mmCIF file of C-alpha atoms and ligand atoms in Angstrom:
data_model
loop_
_atom_site.group_PDB
_atom_site.id
_atom_site.type_symbol
_atom_site.label_atom_id
_atom_site.label_comp_id
_atom_site.label_asym_id
_atom_site.label_seq_id
_atom_site.Cartn_x
_atom_site.Cartn_y
_atom_site.Cartn_z
ATOM 1 C CA MET A 41 6.372 19.058 8.857
ATOM 2 C CA ALA A 42 7.415 15.530 9.637
ATOM 3 C CA ASP A 43 10.013 14.084 7.299
ATOM 4 C CA ARG A 44 8.008 11.389 5.589
ATOM 5 C CA LYS A 45 9.651 9.678 2.649
ATOM 6 C CA ARG A 46 7.512 9.422 -0.448
ATOM 7 C CA LEU A 47 6.333 5.942 -1.284
ATOM 8 C CA ILE A 48 4.975 4.510 -4.528
ATOM 9 C CA VAL A 49 3.619 0.964 -4.290
ATOM 10 C CA ALA A 50 2.868 -1.326 -7.236
ATOM 11 C CA ASN A 51 0.176 -3.893 -6.483
ATOM 12 C CA TRP A 52 0.324 -6.444 -9.284
ATOM 13 C CA LYS A 53 -2.531 -8.514 -7.781
ATOM 14 C CA GLN A 54 -2.978 -11.916 -9.476
ATOM 15 C CA HIS A 55 -1.173 -10.782 -12.623
ATOM 16 C CA GLU A 56 2.306 -11.557 -13.963
ATOM 17 C CA ASN A 57 3.641 -15.081 -13.489
ATOM 18 C CA ILE A 58 7.293 -15.536 -12.531
ATOM 19 C CA LYS A 59 8.593 -15.029 -16.055
ATOM 20 C CA GLN A 60 6.358 -12.043 -16.803
ATOM 21 C CA ALA A 61 7.257 -10.460 -13.466
ATOM 22 C CA SER A 62 10.954 -10.795 -14.271
ATOM 23 C CA ILE A 63 10.487 -9.107 -17.657
ATOM 24 C CA LEU A 64 8.457 -6.293 -16.084
ATOM 25 C CA VAL A 65 11.164 -5.689 -13.467
ATOM 26 C CA HIS A 66 13.784 -5.629 -16.195
ATOM 27 C CA ARG A 67 11.821 -2.943 -18.074
ATOM 28 C CA LEU A 68 11.178 -0.946 -14.920
ATOM 29 C CA GLN A 69 14.800 -1.017 -13.847
ATOM 30 C CA GLU A 70 15.718 0.757 -17.060
ATOM 31 C CA ARG A 71 13.330 3.564 -16.182
ATOM 32 C CA ILE A 72 13.835 4.166 -12.487
ATOM 33 C CA ASP A 73 16.617 6.407 -11.284
ATOM 34 C CA ARG A 74 18.934 4.918 -8.677
ATOM 35 C CA ARG A 75 19.283 8.236 -6.906
ATOM 36 C CA SER A 76 15.569 8.834 -6.639
ATOM 37 C CA SER A 77 14.422 10.091 -3.243
ATOM 38 C CA VAL A 78 11.245 8.037 -3.598
ATOM 39 C CA GLU A 79 10.792 4.574 -2.140
ATOM 40 C CA VAL A 80 9.349 2.246 -4.778
ATOM 41 C CA VAL A 81 7.820 -1.033 -3.619
ATOM 42 C CA LEU A 82 6.814 -3.857 -5.961
ATOM 43 C CA CYS A 83 4.214 -6.350 -4.739
ATOM 44 C CA PRO A 84 4.184 -9.374 -7.070
ATOM 45 C CA THR A 85 2.531 -12.749 -6.602
ATOM 46 C CA PHE A 86 4.066 -14.735 -3.709
ATOM 47 C CA LEU A 87 5.677 -17.076 -6.255
ATOM 48 C CA ALA A 88 7.739 -14.309 -7.823
ATOM 49 C CA ILE A 89 9.027 -12.777 -4.591
ATOM 50 C CA GLN A 90 12.089 -14.958 -4.195
ATOM 51 C CA PRO A 91 13.293 -14.787 -7.816
ATOM 52 C CA LEU A 92 12.720 -11.034 -7.861
ATOM 53 C CA LYS A 93 14.641 -10.664 -4.616
ATOM 54 C CA LEU A 94 17.680 -11.916 -6.535
ATOM 55 C CA GLN A 95 16.942 -9.778 -9.582
ATOM 56 C CA VAL A 96 15.990 -6.329 -8.284
ATOM 57 C CA ASP A 97 18.449 -3.515 -7.827
ATOM 58 C CA ALA A 98 17.933 -2.819 -4.136
ATOM 59 C CA HIS A 99 18.796 0.838 -4.710
ATOM 60 C CA LYS A 100 15.739 1.136 -6.920
ATOM 61 C CA PHE A 101 13.118 -1.184 -5.481
ATOM 62 C CA LYS A 102 11.900 -2.827 -2.344
ATOM 63 C CA LEU A 103 9.593 -5.796 -2.393
ATOM 64 C CA GLY A 104 6.250 -6.262 -0.716
ATOM 65 C CA ALA A 105 3.719 -9.068 -0.388
ATOM 66 C CA GLN A 106 0.033 -8.614 -1.166
ATOM 67 C CA ASP A 107 -1.143 -10.362 1.983
ATOM 68 C CA ALA A 108 0.144 -12.523 4.849
ATOM 69 C CA PHE A 109 -1.506 -14.892 7.308
ATOM 70 C CA TYR A 110 -1.360 -14.023 11.006
ATOM 71 C CA GLU A 111 -0.258 -17.355 12.505
ATOM 72 C CA ASP A 112 3.485 -17.820 12.061
ATOM 73 C CA THR A 113 3.251 -21.543 11.281
ATOM 74 C CA GLY A 114 0.752 -24.399 11.543
ATOM 75 C CA PRO A 115 -2.010 -26.346 9.793
ATOM 76 C CA TYR A 116 -3.276 -23.520 7.556
ATOM 77 C CA THR A 117 -3.382 -25.044 4.101
ATOM 78 C CA GLY A 118 -2.652 -22.568 1.351
ATOM 79 C CA GLU A 119 -1.574 -19.706 3.599
ATOM 80 C CA VAL A 120 1.748 -17.842 3.701
ATOM 81 C CA SER A 121 2.677 -16.243 7.011
ATOM 82 C CA ALA A 122 4.343 -12.936 7.734
ATOM 83 C CA ALA A 123 7.051 -14.976 9.488
ATOM 84 C CA MET A 124 7.802 -16.780 6.212
ATOM 85 C CA LEU A 125 8.181 -13.469 4.401
ATOM 86 C CA ARG A 126 10.893 -12.166 6.727
ATOM 87 C CA GLY A 127 14.094 -11.491 4.849
ATOM 88 C CA LEU A 128 12.273 -11.511 1.509
ATOM 89 C CA VAL A 129 10.074 -8.403 1.671
ATOM 90 C CA ASP A 130 10.002 -5.117 3.558
ATOM 91 C CA TYR A 131 6.290 -4.413 3.235
ATOM 92 C CA VAL A 132 3.038 -6.363 3.343
ATOM 93 C CA ILE A 133 -0.283 -5.052 2.036
ATOM 94 C CA VAL A 134 -2.984 -5.859 4.582
ATOM 95 C CA GLY A 135 -6.746 -5.435 4.328
ATOM 96 C CA HIS A 136 -6.904 -4.667 0.612
ATOM 97 C CA SER A 137 -10.535 -4.371 -0.474
ATOM 98 C CA ASP A 138 -10.096 -7.480 -2.654
ATOM 99 C CA ARG A 139 -9.363 -9.373 0.565
ATOM 100 C CA ARG A 140 -12.109 -7.696 2.569
ATOM 101 C CA TYR A 141 -14.905 -8.013 0.035
ATOM 102 C CA LYS A 142 -13.961 -11.012 -2.150
ATOM 103 C CA PHE A 143 -12.438 -13.196 0.584
ATOM 104 C CA GLY A 144 -14.536 -12.117 3.557
ATOM 105 C CA GLU A 145 -11.759 -10.629 5.693
ATOM 106 C CA THR A 146 -13.241 -8.930 8.711
ATOM 107 C CA ASP A 147 -11.731 -6.007 10.598
ATOM 108 C CA ASP A 148 -10.656 -8.461 13.324
ATOM 109 C CA ILE A 149 -8.771 -10.623 10.839
ATOM 110 C CA VAL A 150 -7.130 -7.512 9.386
ATOM 111 C CA ALA A 151 -6.110 -6.446 12.915
ATOM 112 C CA LYS A 152 -4.441 -9.821 13.526
ATOM 113 C CA LYS A 153 -2.624 -9.611 10.209
ATOM 114 C CA VAL A 154 -1.387 -6.069 10.887
ATOM 115 C CA ALA A 155 -0.087 -7.237 14.283
ATOM 116 C CA ALA A 156 1.622 -10.299 12.766
ATOM 117 C CA VAL A 157 3.362 -8.186 10.141
ATOM 118 C CA VAL A 158 4.650 -5.774 12.800
ATOM 119 C CA ARG A 159 5.670 -8.658 15.102
ATOM 120 C CA ASN A 160 7.818 -9.990 12.262
ATOM 121 C CA ASP A 161 9.567 -6.641 11.759
ATOM 122 C CA LEU A 162 7.902 -5.896 8.434
ATOM 123 C CA SER A 163 5.884 -2.783 7.586
ATOM 124 C CA PRO A 164 2.162 -3.115 6.963
ATOM 125 C CA ILE A 165 0.507 -1.108 4.219
ATOM 126 C CA LEU A 166 -2.969 -1.077 5.708
ATOM 127 C CA CYS A 167 -5.753 -0.387 3.198
ATOM 128 C CA VAL A 168 -8.941 1.321 4.332
ATOM 129 C CA GLY A 169 -11.763 2.916 2.403
ATOM 130 C CA GLU A 170 -15.482 3.244 1.983
ATOM 131 C CA THR A 171 -17.810 1.627 -0.565
ATOM 132 C CA SER A 172 -19.942 3.693 -2.918
ATOM 133 C CA SER A 173 -22.997 3.160 -0.730
ATOM 134 C CA ASP A 174 -21.066 4.260 2.376
ATOM 135 C CA ARG A 175 -20.175 7.454 0.511
ATOM 136 C CA ALA A 176 -23.731 7.955 -0.746
ATOM 137 C CA ASN A 177 -24.908 7.680 2.871
ATOM 138 C CA SER A 178 -22.262 10.207 4.025
ATOM 139 C CA GLU A 179 -20.612 7.499 6.121
ATOM 140 C CA THR A 180 -17.030 7.806 4.849
ATOM 141 C CA ALA A 181 -15.685 9.230 8.121
ATOM 142 C CA ILE A 182 -17.506 6.613 10.194
ATOM 143 C CA VAL A 183 -16.203 3.747 8.053
ATOM 144 C CA LEU A 184 -12.599 5.007 8.168
ATOM 145 C CA ASN A 185 -12.843 5.531 11.904
ATOM 146 C CA ASP A 186 -14.295 2.048 12.501
ATOM 147 C CA GLN A 187 -11.773 0.284 10.266
ATOM 148 C CA LEU A 188 -8.761 2.051 11.777
ATOM 149 C CA THR A 189 -9.954 1.681 15.355
ATOM 150 C CA VAL A 190 -10.265 -2.100 15.014
ATOM 151 C CA ASN A 191 -7.402 -2.698 12.553
ATOM 152 C CA LEU A 192 -4.800 -0.903 14.696
ATOM 153 C CA THR A 193 -6.035 -2.169 18.030
ATOM 154 C CA GLN A 194 -3.064 -4.441 18.750
ATOM 155 C CA LEU A 195 -0.391 -1.821 18.025
ATOM 156 C CA THR A 196 1.460 0.615 20.252
ATOM 157 C CA SER A 197 1.863 4.268 19.357
ATOM 158 C CA ASP A 198 5.507 3.638 18.330
ATOM 159 C CA GLU A 199 4.407 0.860 16.006
ATOM 160 C CA VAL A 200 1.672 3.001 14.446
ATOM 161 C CA GLN A 201 4.268 5.670 13.582
ATOM 162 C CA LYS A 202 6.019 3.246 11.237
ATOM 163 C CA LEU A 203 2.821 2.217 9.520
ATOM 164 C CA VAL A 204 1.650 3.046 6.029
ATOM 165 C CA ILE A 205 -2.086 3.603 5.612
ATOM 166 C CA ALA A 206 -3.522 3.577 2.103
ATOM 167 C CA TYR A 207 -6.805 5.363 1.544
ATOM 168 C CA GLU A 208 -8.447 3.246 -1.121
ATOM 169 C CA PRO A 209 -12.097 4.081 -1.766
ATOM 170 C CA VAL A 210 -13.583 0.786 -2.935
ATOM 171 C CA TRP A 211 -15.567 2.490 -5.706
ATOM 172 C CA ALA A 212 -12.347 3.858 -7.223
ATOM 173 C CA ILE A 213 -10.398 0.594 -7.384
ATOM 174 C CA GLY A 214 -10.024 -0.774 -10.886
ATOM 175 C CA THR A 215 -12.960 1.308 -12.124
ATOM 176 C CA GLY A 216 -11.325 4.360 -13.693
ATOM 177 C CA ASP A 217 -13.540 6.409 -11.380
ATOM 178 C CA PHE A 218 -10.721 7.931 -9.327
ATOM 179 C CA ALA A 219 -11.350 10.107 -6.285
ATOM 180 C CA LYS A 220 -11.303 13.853 -6.677
ATOM 181 C CA PRO A 221 -8.198 15.307 -5.044
ATOM 182 C CA GLU A 222 -10.380 17.085 -2.465
ATOM 183 C CA GLN A 223 -12.025 13.759 -1.545
ATOM 184 C CA ALA A 224 -8.580 12.182 -1.113
ATOM 185 C CA LYS A 225 -7.437 15.186 0.947
ATOM 186 C CA SER A 226 -10.478 15.024 3.188
ATOM 187 C CA ALA A 227 -10.043 11.254 3.723
ATOM 188 C CA SER A 228 -6.342 11.635 4.524
ATOM 189 C CA ASP A 229 -7.203 14.323 7.084
ATOM 190 C CA ILE A 230 -9.786 12.006 8.632
ATOM 191 C CA ILE A 231 -7.223 9.177 8.773
ATOM 192 C CA ARG A 232 -4.598 11.355 10.487
ATOM 193 C CA GLY A 233 -7.279 12.661 12.820
ATOM 194 C CA VAL A 234 -8.246 9.148 13.910
ATOM 195 C CA VAL A 235 -4.585 8.198 14.400
ATOM 196 C CA LYS A 236 -4.084 11.357 16.471
ATOM 197 C CA GLU A 237 -7.046 10.607 18.660
ATOM 198 C CA LEU A 238 -6.007 6.998 19.241
ATOM 199 C CA TYR A 239 -2.202 7.227 19.302
ATOM 200 C CA GLY A 240 -1.280 10.883 19.766
ATOM 201 C CA PRO A 241 0.136 13.708 17.646
ATOM 202 C CA LYS A 242 3.551 12.133 17.017
ATOM 203 C CA ALA A 243 2.053 8.994 15.496
ATOM 204 C CA ALA A 244 -0.327 11.129 13.420
ATOM 205 C CA SER A 245 2.483 13.235 11.984
ATOM 206 C CA GLN A 246 4.817 10.285 11.278
ATOM 207 C CA VAL A 247 2.393 7.783 9.719
ATOM 208 C CA ARG A 248 2.525 7.774 5.937
ATOM 209 C CA VAL A 249 -0.776 8.039 4.091
ATOM 210 C CA LEU A 250 -1.146 6.948 0.458
ATOM 211 C CA TYR A 251 -3.951 7.319 -2.049
ATOM 212 C CA GLY A 252 -4.988 4.363 -4.206
ATOM 213 C CA GLY A 253 -7.764 3.842 -6.750
ATOM 214 C CA SER A 254 -7.425 4.190 -10.536
ATOM 215 C CA VAL A 255 -4.147 6.101 -10.287
ATOM 216 C CA THR A 256 -2.542 6.821 -13.683
ATOM 217 C CA SER A 257 0.287 9.023 -14.897
ATOM 218 C CA HIS A 258 -2.376 11.610 -15.712
ATOM 219 C CA ASN A 259 -3.799 12.005 -12.221
ATOM 220 C CA SER A 260 -0.844 11.003 -10.008
ATOM 221 C CA GLN A 261 0.518 14.524 -9.616
ATOM 222 C CA ALA A 262 -2.776 15.880 -8.297
ATOM 223 C CA TYR A 263 -2.610 13.457 -5.339
ATOM 224 C CA LEU A 264 1.110 13.950 -4.747
ATOM 225 C CA ASP A 265 0.494 17.700 -4.479
ATOM 226 C CA ILE A 266 -1.851 17.193 -1.533
ATOM 227 C CA ASP A 267 -0.387 18.138 1.811
ATOM 228 C CA GLY A 268 -0.712 15.007 3.953
ATOM 229 C CA ILE A 269 -0.575 12.453 1.132
ATOM 230 C CA ASP A 270 2.817 10.785 0.963
ATOM 231 C CA GLY A 271 2.466 8.560 -2.058
ATOM 232 C CA LEU A 272 0.353 6.211 -4.112
ATOM 233 C CA LEU A 273 -0.809 2.608 -4.240
ATOM 234 C CA VAL A 274 -1.068 1.732 -7.916
ATOM 235 C CA GLY A 275 -2.843 -1.324 -9.324
ATOM 236 C CA GLY A 276 -3.611 -1.525 -13.053
ATOM 237 C CA ALA A 277 -1.195 1.210 -14.116
ATOM 238 C CA SER A 278 1.693 -0.524 -12.342
ATOM 239 C CA LEU A 279 1.545 -3.365 -14.896
ATOM 240 C CA ASN A 280 2.523 -0.960 -17.655
ATOM 241 C CA TYR A 281 6.206 -0.075 -17.286
ATOM 242 C CA GLU A 282 5.901 3.199 -19.151
ATOM 243 C CA GLU A 283 2.952 4.339 -17.085
ATOM 244 C CA PHE A 284 4.485 3.255 -13.809
ATOM 245 C CA GLY A 285 7.835 4.816 -14.742
ATOM 246 C CA LYS A 286 6.046 8.126 -15.318
ATOM 247 C CA ILE A 287 4.187 7.883 -12.016
ATOM 248 C CA VAL A 288 7.453 7.295 -10.143
ATOM 249 C CA ALA A 289 9.084 10.161 -12.046
ATOM 250 C CA SER A 290 6.217 12.485 -11.042
ATOM 251 C CA ALA A 291 6.824 11.593 -7.397
ATOM 252 C CA SER A 292 10.587 12.112 -7.704
ATOM 253 C CA ALA A 293 10.372 15.428 -9.485
ATOM 254 C CA ASP A 294 9.065 17.750 -6.838
ATOM 255 C CA LYS A 295 9.738 16.197 -3.448
ATOM 256 C CA LYS A 296 7.924 18.435 -0.987
HETATM 257 P P1 LIG B 384 -6.162 0.285 -9.369
HETATM 258 O O1 LIG B 384 -5.941 -0.625 -8.071
HETATM 259 O O2 LIG B 384 -5.022 1.255 -9.433
HETATM 260 O O3 LIG B 384 -6.173 -0.676 -10.528
HETATM 261 O O4 LIG B 384 -7.470 0.982 -9.193
HETATM 262 C C1 LIG B 384 -5.490 -0.082 -6.874
HETATM 263 C C2 LIG B 384 -5.418 -1.160 -5.823
HETATM 264 O O5 LIG B 384 -6.186 -2.113 -5.901
HETATM 265 O O6 LIG B 384 -4.608 -1.117 -4.910
#
């Protein structure tokens, strides 16, 4: 089996201002083991990235951004580019369902963002996933295939190997209605299958696949036990330091 390091990502969304983010990091640092074999990535608001960069123990946490614009610089009022995030973060979440469905991001825009993140030597955490009506119509595999095919179109096979893909069924995000482990397993197999078809077996075995959608300390282990799932993308539960500490501990405990 490919040696894929476990990854737990905290997506704080539009929560925690600079001061609150600093307090949360302080609490988390007390709970996370420096020697943990798990990579833990915190994705705060853009505003908090720089102060947290100075505050975090780099042996415990990496930082990520929740989005990045694809043009490096220019007249794009309100945007923050991947180029501007260089040196501050290691990861950038791209194509989160909040962006796709609340801000109208198309697969083409997501593809440009993924390419910009890679071009700037950062790692994209690409989110894909079906809506409840896609699932009801048995279109999960088609949706994942279509999203990945377009979203990865500008990458080489070597670049795809370094990617993180988060399976985030839209119906499970922030709803408490988390996916059954067998649904997450089936989706992760589909994702690796698409990567294999498009970029070959090496890329498919190296790419890290996460599950995200109403993850808590109660269900985290069930996903981490799945062969082919390398970690978790955690929203709501990552704002609670005790919960998130437990989720990270569950990932550290039994490294496959
Ligand atoms: P949730 O969010 O854990 O609150 O469902 C996950 C996400 O949006 O990435």
